[in-house]
mmCIF file of C-alpha atoms in Angstrom:
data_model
loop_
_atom_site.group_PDB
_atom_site.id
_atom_site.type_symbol
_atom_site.label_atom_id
_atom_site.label_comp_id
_atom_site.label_asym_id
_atom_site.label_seq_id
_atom_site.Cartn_x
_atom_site.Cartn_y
_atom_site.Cartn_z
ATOM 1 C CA UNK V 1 -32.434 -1.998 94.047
ATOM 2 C CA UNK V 2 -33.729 -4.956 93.016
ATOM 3 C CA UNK V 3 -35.187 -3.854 89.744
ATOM 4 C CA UNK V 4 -31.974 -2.032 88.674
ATOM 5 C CA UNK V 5 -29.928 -5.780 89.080
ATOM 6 C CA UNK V 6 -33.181 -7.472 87.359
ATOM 7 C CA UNK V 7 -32.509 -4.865 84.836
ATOM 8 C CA UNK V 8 -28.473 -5.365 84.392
ATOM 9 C CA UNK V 9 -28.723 -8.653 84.274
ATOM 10 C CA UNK V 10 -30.957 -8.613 81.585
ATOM 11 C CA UNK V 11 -28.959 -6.259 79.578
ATOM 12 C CA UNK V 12 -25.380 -8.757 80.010
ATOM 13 C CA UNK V 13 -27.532 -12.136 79.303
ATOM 14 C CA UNK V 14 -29.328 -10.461 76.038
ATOM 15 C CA UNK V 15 -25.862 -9.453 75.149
ATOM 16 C CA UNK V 16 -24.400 -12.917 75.336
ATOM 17 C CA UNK V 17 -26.862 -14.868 74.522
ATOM 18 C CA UNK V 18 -28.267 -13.028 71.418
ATOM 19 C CA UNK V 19 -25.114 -12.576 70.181
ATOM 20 C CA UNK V 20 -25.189 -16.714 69.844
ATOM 21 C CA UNK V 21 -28.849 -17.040 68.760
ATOM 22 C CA UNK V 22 -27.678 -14.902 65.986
ATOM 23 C CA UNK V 23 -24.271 -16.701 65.108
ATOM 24 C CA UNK V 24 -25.810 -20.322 65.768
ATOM 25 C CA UNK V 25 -28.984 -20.256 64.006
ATOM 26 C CA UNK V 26 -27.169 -18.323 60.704
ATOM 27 C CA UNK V 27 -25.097 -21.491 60.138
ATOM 28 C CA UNK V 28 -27.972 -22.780 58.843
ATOM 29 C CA UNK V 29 -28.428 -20.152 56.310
ATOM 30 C CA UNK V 30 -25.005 -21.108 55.431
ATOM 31 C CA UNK V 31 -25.192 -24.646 55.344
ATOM 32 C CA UNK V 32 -28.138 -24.183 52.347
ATOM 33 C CA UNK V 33 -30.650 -25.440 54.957
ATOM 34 C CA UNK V 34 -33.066 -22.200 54.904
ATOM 35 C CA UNK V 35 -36.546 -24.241 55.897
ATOM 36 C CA UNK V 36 -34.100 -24.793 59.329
ATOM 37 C CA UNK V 37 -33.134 -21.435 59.665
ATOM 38 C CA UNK V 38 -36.777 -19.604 58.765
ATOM 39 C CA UNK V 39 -38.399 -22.342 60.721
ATOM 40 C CA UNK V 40 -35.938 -21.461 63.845
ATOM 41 C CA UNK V 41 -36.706 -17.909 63.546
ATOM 42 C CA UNK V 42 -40.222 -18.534 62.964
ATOM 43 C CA UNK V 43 -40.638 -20.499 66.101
ATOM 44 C CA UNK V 44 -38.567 -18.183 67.740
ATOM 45 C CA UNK V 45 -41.033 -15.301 67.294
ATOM 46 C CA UNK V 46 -44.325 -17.223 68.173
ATOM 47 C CA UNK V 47 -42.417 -18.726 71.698
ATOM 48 C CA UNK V 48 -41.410 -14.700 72.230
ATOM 49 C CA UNK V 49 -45.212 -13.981 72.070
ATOM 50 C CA UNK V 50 -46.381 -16.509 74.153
ATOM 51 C CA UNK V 51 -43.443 -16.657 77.266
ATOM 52 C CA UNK V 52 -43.370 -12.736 77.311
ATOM 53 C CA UNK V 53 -47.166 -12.765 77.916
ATOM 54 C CA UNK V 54 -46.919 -15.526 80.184
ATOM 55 C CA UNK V 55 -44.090 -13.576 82.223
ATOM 56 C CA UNK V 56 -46.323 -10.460 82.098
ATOM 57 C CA UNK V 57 -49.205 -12.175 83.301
ATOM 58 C CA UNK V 58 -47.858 -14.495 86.250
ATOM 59 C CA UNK V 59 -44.949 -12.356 87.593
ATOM 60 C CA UNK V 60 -45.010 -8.742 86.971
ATOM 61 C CA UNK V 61 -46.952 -6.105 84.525
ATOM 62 C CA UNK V 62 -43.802 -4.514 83.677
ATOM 63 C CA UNK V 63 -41.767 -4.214 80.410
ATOM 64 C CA UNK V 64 -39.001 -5.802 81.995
ATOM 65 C CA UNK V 65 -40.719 -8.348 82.309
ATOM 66 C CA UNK V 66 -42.000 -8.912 78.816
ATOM 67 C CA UNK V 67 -38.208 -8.273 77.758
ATOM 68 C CA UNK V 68 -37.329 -11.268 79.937
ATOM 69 C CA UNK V 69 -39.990 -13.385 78.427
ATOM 70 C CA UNK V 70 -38.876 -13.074 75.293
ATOM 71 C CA UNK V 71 -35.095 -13.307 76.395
ATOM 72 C CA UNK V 72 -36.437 -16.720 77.805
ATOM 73 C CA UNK V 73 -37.654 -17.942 74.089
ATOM 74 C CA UNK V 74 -34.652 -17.305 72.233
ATOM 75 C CA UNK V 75 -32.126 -18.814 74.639
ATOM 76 C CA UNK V 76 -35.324 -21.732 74.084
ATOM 77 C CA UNK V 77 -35.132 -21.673 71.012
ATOM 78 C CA UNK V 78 -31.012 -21.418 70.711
ATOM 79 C CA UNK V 79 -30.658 -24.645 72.630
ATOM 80 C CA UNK V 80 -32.492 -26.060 70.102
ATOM 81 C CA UNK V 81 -30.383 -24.755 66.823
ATOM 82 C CA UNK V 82 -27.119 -25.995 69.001
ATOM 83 C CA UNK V 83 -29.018 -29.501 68.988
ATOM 84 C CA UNK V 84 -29.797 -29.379 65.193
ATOM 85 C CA UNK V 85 -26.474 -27.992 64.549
ATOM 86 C CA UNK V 86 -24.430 -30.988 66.059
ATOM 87 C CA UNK V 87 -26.557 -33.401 65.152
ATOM 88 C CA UNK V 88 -27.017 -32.988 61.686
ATOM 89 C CA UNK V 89 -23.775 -30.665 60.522
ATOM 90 C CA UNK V 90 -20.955 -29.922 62.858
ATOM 91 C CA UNK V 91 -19.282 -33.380 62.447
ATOM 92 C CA UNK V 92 -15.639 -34.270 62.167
ATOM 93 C CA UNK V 93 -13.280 -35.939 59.318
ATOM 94 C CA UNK V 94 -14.491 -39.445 61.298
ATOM 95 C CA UNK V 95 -17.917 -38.705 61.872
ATOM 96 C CA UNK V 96 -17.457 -37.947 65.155
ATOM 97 C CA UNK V 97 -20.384 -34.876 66.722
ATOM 98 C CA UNK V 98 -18.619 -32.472 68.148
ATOM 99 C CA UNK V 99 -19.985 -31.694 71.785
ATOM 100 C CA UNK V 100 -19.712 -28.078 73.726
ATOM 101 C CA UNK V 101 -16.029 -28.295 74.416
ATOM 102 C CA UNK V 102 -15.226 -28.124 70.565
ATOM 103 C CA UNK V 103 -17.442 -24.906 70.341
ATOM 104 C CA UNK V 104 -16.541 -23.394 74.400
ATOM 105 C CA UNK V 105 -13.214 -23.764 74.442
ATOM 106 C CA UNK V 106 -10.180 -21.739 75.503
ATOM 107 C CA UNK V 107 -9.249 -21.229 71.743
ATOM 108 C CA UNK V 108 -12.581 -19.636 71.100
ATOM 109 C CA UNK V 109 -12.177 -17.771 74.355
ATOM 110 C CA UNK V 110 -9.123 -16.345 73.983
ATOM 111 C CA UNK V 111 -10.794 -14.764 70.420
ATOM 112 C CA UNK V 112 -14.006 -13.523 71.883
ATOM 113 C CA UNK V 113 -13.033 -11.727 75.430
ATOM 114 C CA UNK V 114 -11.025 -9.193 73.562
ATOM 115 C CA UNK V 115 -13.779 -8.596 71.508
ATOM 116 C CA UNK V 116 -16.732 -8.833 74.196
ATOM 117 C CA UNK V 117 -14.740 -5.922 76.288
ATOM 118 C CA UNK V 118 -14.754 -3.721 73.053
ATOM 119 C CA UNK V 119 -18.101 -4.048 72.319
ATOM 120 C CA UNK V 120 -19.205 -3.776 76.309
ATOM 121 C CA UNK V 121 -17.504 -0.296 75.646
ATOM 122 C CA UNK V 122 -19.386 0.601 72.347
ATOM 123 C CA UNK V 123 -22.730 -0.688 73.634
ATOM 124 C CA UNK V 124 -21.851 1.521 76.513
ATOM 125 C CA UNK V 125 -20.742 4.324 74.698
ATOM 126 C CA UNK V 126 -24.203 4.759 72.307
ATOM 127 C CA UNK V 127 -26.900 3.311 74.926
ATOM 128 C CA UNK V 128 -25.805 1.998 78.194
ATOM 129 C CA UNK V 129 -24.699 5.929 79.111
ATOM 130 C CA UNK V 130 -28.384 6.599 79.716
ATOM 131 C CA UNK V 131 -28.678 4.796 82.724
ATOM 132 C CA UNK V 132 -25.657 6.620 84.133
ATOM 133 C CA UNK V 133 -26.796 9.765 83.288
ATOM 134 C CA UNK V 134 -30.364 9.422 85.077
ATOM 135 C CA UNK V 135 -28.526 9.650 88.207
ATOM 136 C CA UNK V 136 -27.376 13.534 87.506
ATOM 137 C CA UNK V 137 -29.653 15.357 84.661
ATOM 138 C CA UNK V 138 -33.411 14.884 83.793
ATOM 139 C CA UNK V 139 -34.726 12.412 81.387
ATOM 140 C CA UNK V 140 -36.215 15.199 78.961
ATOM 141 C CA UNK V 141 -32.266 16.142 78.642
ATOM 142 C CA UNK V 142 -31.061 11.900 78.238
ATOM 143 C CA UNK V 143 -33.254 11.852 75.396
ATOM 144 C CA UNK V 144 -31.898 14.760 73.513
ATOM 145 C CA UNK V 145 -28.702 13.837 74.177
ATOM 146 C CA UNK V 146 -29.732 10.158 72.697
ATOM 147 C CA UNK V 147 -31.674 11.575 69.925
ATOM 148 C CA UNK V 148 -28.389 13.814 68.876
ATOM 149 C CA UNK V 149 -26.048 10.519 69.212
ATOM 150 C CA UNK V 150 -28.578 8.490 67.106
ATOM 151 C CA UNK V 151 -28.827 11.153 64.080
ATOM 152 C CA UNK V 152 -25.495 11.302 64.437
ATOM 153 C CA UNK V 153 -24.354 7.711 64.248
ATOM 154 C CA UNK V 154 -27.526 7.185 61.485
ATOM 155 C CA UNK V 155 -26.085 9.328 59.360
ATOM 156 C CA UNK V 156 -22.546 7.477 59.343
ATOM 157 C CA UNK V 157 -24.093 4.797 58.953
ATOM 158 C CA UNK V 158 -25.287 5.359 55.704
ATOM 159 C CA UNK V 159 -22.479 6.490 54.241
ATOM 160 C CA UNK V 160 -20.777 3.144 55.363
ATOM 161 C CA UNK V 161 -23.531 1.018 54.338
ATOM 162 C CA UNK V 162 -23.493 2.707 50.579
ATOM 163 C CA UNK V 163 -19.882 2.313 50.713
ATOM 164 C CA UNK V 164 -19.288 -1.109 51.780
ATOM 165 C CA UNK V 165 -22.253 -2.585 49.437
ATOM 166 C CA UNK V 166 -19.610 -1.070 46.675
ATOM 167 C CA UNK V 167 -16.416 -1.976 47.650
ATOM 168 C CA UNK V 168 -16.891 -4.772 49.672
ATOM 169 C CA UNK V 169 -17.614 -7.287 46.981
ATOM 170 C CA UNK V 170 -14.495 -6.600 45.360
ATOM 171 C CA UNK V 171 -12.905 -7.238 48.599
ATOM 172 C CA UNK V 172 -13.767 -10.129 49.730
ATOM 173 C CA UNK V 173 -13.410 -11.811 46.228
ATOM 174 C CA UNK V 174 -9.631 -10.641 46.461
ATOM 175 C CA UNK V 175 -9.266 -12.751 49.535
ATOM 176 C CA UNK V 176 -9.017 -16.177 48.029
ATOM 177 C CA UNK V 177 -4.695 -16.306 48.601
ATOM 178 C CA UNK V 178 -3.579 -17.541 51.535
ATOM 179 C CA UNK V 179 -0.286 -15.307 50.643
ATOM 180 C CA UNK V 180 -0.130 -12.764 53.870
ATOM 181 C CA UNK V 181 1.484 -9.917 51.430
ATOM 182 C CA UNK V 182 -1.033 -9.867 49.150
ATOM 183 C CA UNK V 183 -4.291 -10.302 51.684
ATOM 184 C CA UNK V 184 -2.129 -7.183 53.284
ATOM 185 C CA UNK V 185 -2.050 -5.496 49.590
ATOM 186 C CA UNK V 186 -5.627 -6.127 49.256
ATOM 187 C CA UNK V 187 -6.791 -4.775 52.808
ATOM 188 C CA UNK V 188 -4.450 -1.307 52.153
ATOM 189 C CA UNK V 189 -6.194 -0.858 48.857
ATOM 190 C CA UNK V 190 -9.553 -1.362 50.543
ATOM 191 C CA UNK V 191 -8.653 1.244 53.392
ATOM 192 C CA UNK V 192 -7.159 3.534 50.199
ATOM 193 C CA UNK V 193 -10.831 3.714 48.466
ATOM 194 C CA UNK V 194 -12.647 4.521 51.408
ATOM 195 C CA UNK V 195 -11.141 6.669 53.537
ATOM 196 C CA UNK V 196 -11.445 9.559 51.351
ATOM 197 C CA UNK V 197 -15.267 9.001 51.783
ATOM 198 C CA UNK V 198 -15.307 8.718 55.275
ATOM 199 C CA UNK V 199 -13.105 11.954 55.657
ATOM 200 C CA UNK V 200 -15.350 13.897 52.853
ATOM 201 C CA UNK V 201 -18.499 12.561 55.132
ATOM 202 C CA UNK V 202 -17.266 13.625 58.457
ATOM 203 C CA UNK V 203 -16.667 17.564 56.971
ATOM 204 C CA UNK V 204 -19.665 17.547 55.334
ATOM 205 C CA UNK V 205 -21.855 16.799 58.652
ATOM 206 C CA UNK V 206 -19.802 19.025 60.700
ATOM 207 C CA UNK V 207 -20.053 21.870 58.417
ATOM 208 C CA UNK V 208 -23.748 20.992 57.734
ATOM 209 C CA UNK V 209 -25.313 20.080 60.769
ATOM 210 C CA UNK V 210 -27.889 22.922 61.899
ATOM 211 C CA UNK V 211 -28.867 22.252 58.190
ATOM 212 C CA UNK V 212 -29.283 18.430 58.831
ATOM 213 C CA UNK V 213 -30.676 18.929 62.343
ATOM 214 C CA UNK V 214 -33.607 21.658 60.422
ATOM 215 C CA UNK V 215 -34.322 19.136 58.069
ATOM 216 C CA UNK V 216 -34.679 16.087 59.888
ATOM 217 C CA UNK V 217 -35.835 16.556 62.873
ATOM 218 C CA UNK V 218 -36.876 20.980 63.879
ATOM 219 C CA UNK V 219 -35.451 24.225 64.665
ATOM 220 C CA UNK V 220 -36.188 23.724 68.426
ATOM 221 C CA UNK V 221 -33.836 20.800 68.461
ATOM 222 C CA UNK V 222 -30.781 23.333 66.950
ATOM 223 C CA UNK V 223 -28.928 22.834 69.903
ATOM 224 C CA UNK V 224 -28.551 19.133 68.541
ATOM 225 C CA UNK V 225 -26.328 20.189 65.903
ATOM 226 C CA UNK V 226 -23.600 20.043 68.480
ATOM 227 C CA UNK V 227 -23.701 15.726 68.236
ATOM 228 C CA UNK V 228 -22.840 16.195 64.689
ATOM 229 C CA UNK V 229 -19.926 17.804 64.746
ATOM 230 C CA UNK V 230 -18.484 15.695 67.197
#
């Protein structure tokens, strides 16, 4: 239907093109210009407002709708950093501003299809299997099944988050030699600290879970404990 391709098409362009909005505008953060990159952000959230009730109010009362409005403000608003960001920044050793070609370019596609396919798969794998599964259970059953992944997945998230914030530093300060062997050395020392957790974490949910699943969310949702050990 015609909502279902409005729909999909929303869900590929917010992939793509938030995934630049995020890359593009950071570089400003980077650069030391923060007023640029608060301002961007800023403006990006007062367009969102005012397209996605503009969309909502001319075309269609629906969420998709709004969604698309604000989809509409940050590719706005992203046009705008990649102005800012070649006119002011992204120059060459001669002063030369580097146009689209030095940013789309076969180099830089050859990196990011690889990665774009694994992450299609991920997204896939922790959201986009909702809108398979409408077609064969009920919706009552898609959002236990979603609630289950997401304690699941929140949970391991923690872990990592605690984990990285500690070892991470450490890590990336070791990564100052452009000597392959010892990045290697330093990347097999990383994977040495942390796997133990990750292990430890994984038996601990499994063994835990109808505990986990009674204390954060109820015993009616028991059957939930199932995600966890996964």
């Amino acid at each position: 239907s015609d909502l279902l391709f409005l729909l999909l098409s929303y869900v590929v362009l917010y992939i793509y093109l938030s995934t630049w909005f995020q890359t593009i505008v950071s570089f400003f953060n980077l650069f030391n210009r923060q007023k640029i990159f608060v301002s961007l952000n800023v403006f990006n959230l007062f367009l969102s407002i005012s397209m996605s009730s503009l969309f909502v109010s001319l075309i269609s009362k629906k969420a998709l709708f709004w969604l698309y409005g604000a989809l509409s403000a940050q590719t706005i608003t992203l046009v705008l950093a990649i102005y800012y960001l070649n006119k002011y920044f992204l120059t060459h050793d001669n002063n030369e501003k580097l146009s689209l070609k030095d940013l789309f370019n076969k180099n830089t596609f050859s990196f990011c299809y690889p990665i774009a396919i694994s992450t299609f798969f991920m997204w896939f794998n922790t959201q986009g299997f909702r809108l398979w599964l409408e077609q064969f259970i009920s919706l009552q059953k898609i959002a236990v099944i979603a609630l289950g992944f997401s304690l699941a997945t929140s949970l391991c998230s923690i872990v990592e988050a605690i984990v990285t914030q500690y070892h991470y530093p450490k890590f990336y300060s070791n990564l100052h030699s452009s000597d392959l062997a010892i990045r290697k050395s330093n990347w097999i020392q990383l994977f040495k600290s942390t796997v133990g957790v990750f292990a430890l974490n994984s038996i601990l949910v499994m063994f835990f879970s109808k505990l986990l699943i009674d204390i954060l969310v109820s015993k009616p949702f028991e059957d939930l404990s199932y995600f966890l050990t996964l």
